[in-house]
Amino acid sequence: MPELPEVETVRRGLEPALVGAHFSEVRLARPNLRFPLPPDFAARLTGRRVEALSRRAKYLIADLSSGEALIMHLGMSGRFDVTLPDGRQVSPGDFYLEGALGQSKHDHVIFGLSNGARVTYNDVRRFGFMDLVSSADLATCRHFAGMGIEPLGNELSGETVARLFAGKRTPLKAALLDQRLIAGLGNIYVCEALHRARLHPEAPAGSLADAAGRPTKAAGRLATVIRDVLTEAVAAGGSTLRDYAHTDGSKGEFQNTFRVYDREGLACTARGCRGVVRRLVQGGRSTFFCETCQPRA
């Protein structure tokens, strides 16, 4: 599933085509994606101007002139193809199964825009979805109610990490994936951040706060490296695994700098370390780490 850096890459690619334009036409190939599309979906979008395009965790949000917000989630295989008026393709990043690129039978929603651009949502597995909610109710709608802080926002700090994790015996990896605490973190970047912070994935989350609830040095270190890893990944265009590439054929590059993720049995790349990357399963997901760099406390 695409993680925060990949979704941010998509947002940045869609922004020039969407923001400031009106939906001149909305065509639906089916009434549902993962969930049924909202009632009168096409009619509620047609003629509306896109005022802004933002991201919340792994969701895209288009603020509309109608006072509603269009919420979009890519699921596992969703992607957007953008065709500009002159026929050129922009590369917001797209997610697809091998061999599925260009299969128009999976084009489910097509947005025609007043600037002449066309944005097509293609989704092989149909795990993505779209919804319309009142902009005034965005923070409390079913998608975002109870969602945690943004890891690239100003809230993330050692103090915040200590406050969120204090008293928790949950493994650190699981706590970082809990969207109610920090929103948008996924398996790849949590593995990479824990390695940089030199923290064992099975350490108790509460160990990042002292007896008085104050942040340990490790808490501050973790907050810093989470931001660093995500920022670097966004700059690299995300990570290209089996299901990810850009619409122009280029790919994200961050996977070329993975230190532990998907490197089981290979030498740790940390300077001076002679350890080997190991794999364990937590909550049904693979965790990659170096026992030398990330020792148990």
Tab-separated table of N, CA and C in Angstrom, residues 34-101:
chain	number	residue	atom	x	y	z
A	34	ARG	N	-14.118	0.827	-3.625
A	34	ARG	CA	-14.167	-0.051	-2.449
A	34	ARG	C	-15.517	0.068	-1.764
A	35	PHE	N	-16.042	1.301	-1.740
A	35	PHE	CA	-17.367	1.580	-1.193
A	35	PHE	C	-18.182	2.250	-2.293
A	36	PRO	N	-19.508	2.292	-2.153
A	36	PRO	CA	-20.309	3.030	-3.125
A	36	PRO	C	-19.893	4.503	-3.172
A	37	LEU	N	-19.895	5.071	-4.359
A	37	LEU	CA	-19.628	6.499	-4.485
A	37	LEU	C	-20.780	7.280	-3.860
A	38	PRO	N	-20.526	8.485	-3.362
A	38	PRO	CA	-21.578	9.262	-2.706
A	38	PRO	C	-22.774	9.522	-3.633
A	39	PRO	N	-23.954	9.685	-3.098
A	39	PRO	CA	-25.129	10.007	-3.918
A	39	PRO	C	-24.875	11.260	-4.759
A	40	ASP	N	-25.305	11.228	-6.010
A	40	ASP	CA	-25.178	12.375	-6.927
A	40	ASP	C	-23.730	12.853	-7.017
A	41	PHE	N	-22.806	11.923	-6.982
A	41	PHE	CA	-21.376	12.249	-6.955
A	41	PHE	C	-20.983	13.166	-8.115
A	42	ALA	N	-21.302	12.781	-9.338
A	42	ALA	CA	-20.917	13.571	-10.504
A	42	ALA	C	-21.573	14.951	-10.484
A	43	ALA	N	-22.844	15.005	-10.133
A	43	ALA	CA	-23.565	16.282	-10.121
A	43	ALA	C	-23.012	17.234	-9.061
A	44	ARG	N	-22.594	16.708	-7.926
A	44	ARG	CA	-22.070	17.551	-6.842
A	44	ARG	C	-20.680	18.094	-7.158
A	45	LEU	N	-19.990	17.455	-8.108
A	45	LEU	CA	-18.666	17.928	-8.496
A	45	LEU	C	-18.700	18.850	-9.714
A	46	THR	N	-19.588	18.566	-10.644
A	46	THR	CA	-19.609	19.306	-11.908
A	46	THR	C	-19.831	20.804	-11.671
A	47	GLY	N	-18.979	21.609	-12.260
A	47	GLY	CA	-19.064	23.066	-12.129
A	47	GLY	C	-18.367	23.616	-10.900
A	48	ARG	N	-17.863	22.764	-10.034
A	48	ARG	CA	-17.208	23.228	-8.803
A	48	ARG	C	-15.722	23.472	-9.049
A	49	ARG	N	-15.228	24.518	-8.449
A	49	ARG	CA	-13.811	24.880	-8.552
A	49	ARG	C	-13.021	24.181	-7.441
A	50	VAL	N	-11.832	23.712	-7.782
A	50	VAL	CA	-10.928	23.127	-6.784
A	50	VAL	C	-10.098	24.265	-6.187
A	51	GLU	N	-10.355	24.569	-4.937
A	51	GLU	CA	-9.689	25.693	-4.278
A	51	GLU	C	-8.293	25.330	-3.771
A	52	ALA	N	-8.116	24.097	-3.326
A	52	ALA	CA	-6.822	23.664	-2.784
A	52	ALA	C	-6.788	22.144	-2.792
A	53	LEU	N	-5.574	21.593	-2.791
A	53	LEU	CA	-5.396	20.152	-2.720
A	53	LEU	C	-4.380	19.860	-1.621
A	54	SER	N	-4.807	19.134	-0.602
A	54	SER	CA	-3.940	18.857	0.538
A	54	SER	C	-3.877	17.356	0.793
A	55	ARG	N	-3.082	16.994	1.776
A	55	ARG	CA	-2.950	15.597	2.180
A	55	ARG	C	-3.131	15.490	3.686
A	56	ARG	N	-3.854	14.485	4.123
A	56	ARG	CA	-3.978	14.157	5.552
A	56	ARG	C	-3.632	12.689	5.674
A	57	ALA	N	-2.515	12.393	6.343
A	57	ALA	CA	-2.021	11.020	6.425
A	57	ALA	C	-1.863	10.470	5.012
A	58	LYS	N	-2.603	9.416	4.661
A	58	LYS	CA	-2.498	8.822	3.324
A	58	LYS	C	-3.699	9.168	2.442
A	59	TYR	N	-4.417	10.228	2.813
A	59	TYR	CA	-5.588	10.672	2.063
A	59	TYR	C	-5.279	11.957	1.308
A	60	LEU	N	-5.901	12.133	0.138
A	60	LEU	CA	-5.865	13.390	-0.608
A	60	LEU	C	-7.192	14.104	-0.382
A	61	ILE	N	-7.131	15.432	-0.220
A	61	ILE	CA	-8.329	16.219	0.046
A	61	ILE	C	-8.371	17.410	-0.900
A	62	ALA	N	-9.417	17.486	-1.726
A	62	ALA	CA	-9.623	18.627	-2.616
A	62	ALA	C	-10.734	19.497	-2.033
A	63	ASP	N	-10.394	20.728	-1.657
A	63	ASP	CA	-11.396	21.672	-1.153
A	63	ASP	C	-12.128	22.290	-2.333
A	64	LEU	N	-13.455	22.226	-2.314
A	64	LEU	CA	-14.269	22.669	-3.439
A	64	LEU	C	-14.994	23.966	-3.135
A	65	SER	N	-15.356	24.689	-4.193
A	65	SER	CA	-16.062	25.968	-4.048
A	65	SER	C	-17.466	25.781	-3.502
A	66	SER	N	-17.971	24.562	-3.505
A	66	SER	CA	-19.311	24.271	-2.992
A	66	SER	C	-19.353	24.210	-1.474
A	67	GLY	N	-18.173	24.218	-0.832
A	67	GLY	CA	-18.135	24.043	0.616
A	67	GLY	C	-17.980	22.594	1.022
A	68	GLU	N	-17.850	21.729	0.031
A	68	GLU	CA	-17.585	20.322	0.309
A	68	GLU	C	-16.113	20.018	0.032
A	69	ALA	N	-15.670	18.874	0.522
A	69	ALA	CA	-14.307	18.410	0.276
A	69	ALA	C	-14.385	17.027	-0.362
A	70	LEU	N	-13.604	16.848	-1.420
A	70	LEU	CA	-13.499	15.559	-2.084
A	70	LEU	C	-12.333	14.798	-1.445
A	71	ILE	N	-12.625	13.679	-0.795
A	71	ILE	CA	-11.609	12.857	-0.136
A	71	ILE	C	-11.306	11.673	-1.041
A	72	MET	N	-10.008	11.437	-1.265
A	72	MET	CA	-9.594	10.352	-2.161
A	72	MET	C	-8.519	9.508	-1.489
A	73	HIS	N	-8.674	8.192	-1.578
A	73	HIS	CA	-7.692	7.258	-1.027
A	73	HIS	C	-7.329	6.268	-2.124
A	74	LEU	N	-6.036	5.999	-2.292
A	74	LEU	CA	-5.556	5.167	-3.388
A	74	LEU	C	-5.683	3.674	-3.136
A	75	GLY	N	-5.942	3.279	-1.894
A	75	GLY	CA	-5.998	1.857	-1.600
A	75	GLY	C	-4.663	1.203	-1.884
A	76	MET	N	-4.675	0.058	-2.552
A	76	MET	CA	-3.442	-0.670	-2.841
A	76	MET	C	-2.936	-0.427	-4.260
A	77	SER	N	-3.841	-0.263	-5.208
A	77	SER	CA	-3.409	-0.201	-6.607
A	77	SER	C	-3.944	1.012	-7.350
A	78	GLY	N	-4.573	1.967	-6.636
A	78	GLY	CA	-5.125	3.133	-7.302
A	78	GLY	C	-4.039	4.060	-7.826
A	79	ARG	N	-4.321	4.712	-8.944
A	79	ARG	CA	-3.384	5.692	-9.488
A	79	ARG	C	-4.160	6.739	-10.271
A	80	PHE	N	-3.550	7.891	-10.465
A	80	PHE	CA	-4.140	8.948	-11.285
A	80	PHE	C	-3.274	9.149	-12.527
A	81	ASP	N	-3.921	9.151	-13.692
A	81	ASP	CA	-3.259	9.517	-14.940
A	81	ASP	C	-3.723	10.927	-15.300
A	82	VAL	N	-2.792	11.816	-15.569
A	82	VAL	CA	-3.128	13.207	-15.876
A	82	VAL	C	-2.671	13.543	-17.286
A	83	THR	N	-3.616	13.958	-18.119
A	83	THR	CA	-3.307	14.389	-19.474
A	83	THR	C	-3.561	15.892	-19.574
A	84	LEU	N	-2.537	16.658	-19.961
A	84	LEU	CA	-2.652	18.102	-20.097
A	84	LEU	C	-3.265	18.446	-21.452
A	85	PRO	N	-3.723	19.688	-21.644
A	85	PRO	CA	-4.392	20.060	-22.896
A	85	PRO	C	-3.562	19.791	-24.149
A	86	ASP	N	-2.230	19.877	-24.041
A	86	ASP	CA	-1.381	19.644	-25.211
A	86	ASP	C	-1.033	18.167	-25.394
A	87	GLY	N	-1.647	17.317	-24.564
A	87	GLY	CA	-1.417	15.886	-24.697
A	87	GLY	C	-0.291	15.345	-23.842
A	88	ARG	N	0.472	16.235	-23.207
A	88	ARG	CA	1.574	15.772	-22.350
A	88	ARG	C	1.031	15.127	-21.083
A	89	GLN	N	1.806	14.188	-20.556
A	89	GLN	CA	1.447	13.525	-19.309
A	89	GLN	C	2.317	14.090	-18.186
A	90	VAL	N	1.689	14.398	-17.063
A	90	VAL	CA	2.464	14.761	-15.874
A	90	VAL	C	2.596	13.524	-15.016
A	91	SER	N	3.500	13.570	-14.046
A	91	SER	CA	3.771	12.368	-13.274
A	91	SER	C	3.471	12.555	-11.803
A	92	PRO	N	2.209	12.427	-11.413
A	92	PRO	CA	1.905	12.508	-9.996
A	92	PRO	C	2.256	11.237	-9.261
A	93	GLY	N	2.757	10.250	-9.977
A	93	GLY	CA	3.011	8.951	-9.361
A	93	GLY	C	1.783	8.098	-9.546
A	94	ASP	N	1.958	6.839	-9.852
A	94	ASP	CA	0.802	5.958	-9.968
A	94	ASP	C	1.149	4.593	-9.427
A	95	PHE	N	0.120	3.915	-8.972
A	95	PHE	CA	0.281	2.620	-8.336
A	95	PHE	C	-0.464	1.599	-9.173
A	96	TYR	N	0.211	0.522	-9.542
A	96	TYR	CA	-0.418	-0.413	-10.448
A	96	TYR	C	0.175	-1.805	-10.258
A	97	LEU	N	-0.570	-2.807	-10.667
A	97	LEU	CA	-0.049	-4.168	-10.690
A	97	LEU	C	0.737	-4.347	-11.970
A	98	GLU	N	1.778	-5.172	-11.934
A	98	GLU	CA	2.584	-5.387	-13.121
A	98	GLU	C	1.704	-5.820	-14.286
A	99	GLY	N	1.879	-5.168	-15.429
A	99	GLY	CA	1.108	-5.512	-16.603
A	99	GLY	C	-0.224	-4.808	-16.702
A	100	ALA	N	-0.608	-4.043	-15.674
A	100	ALA	CA	-1.937	-3.420	-15.671
A	100	ALA	C	-1.914	-2.003	-16.231
A	101	LEU	N	-0.733	-1.403	-16.364
A	101	LEU	CA	-0.650	-0.022	-16.810
A	101	LEU	C	-1.246	0.104	-18.207
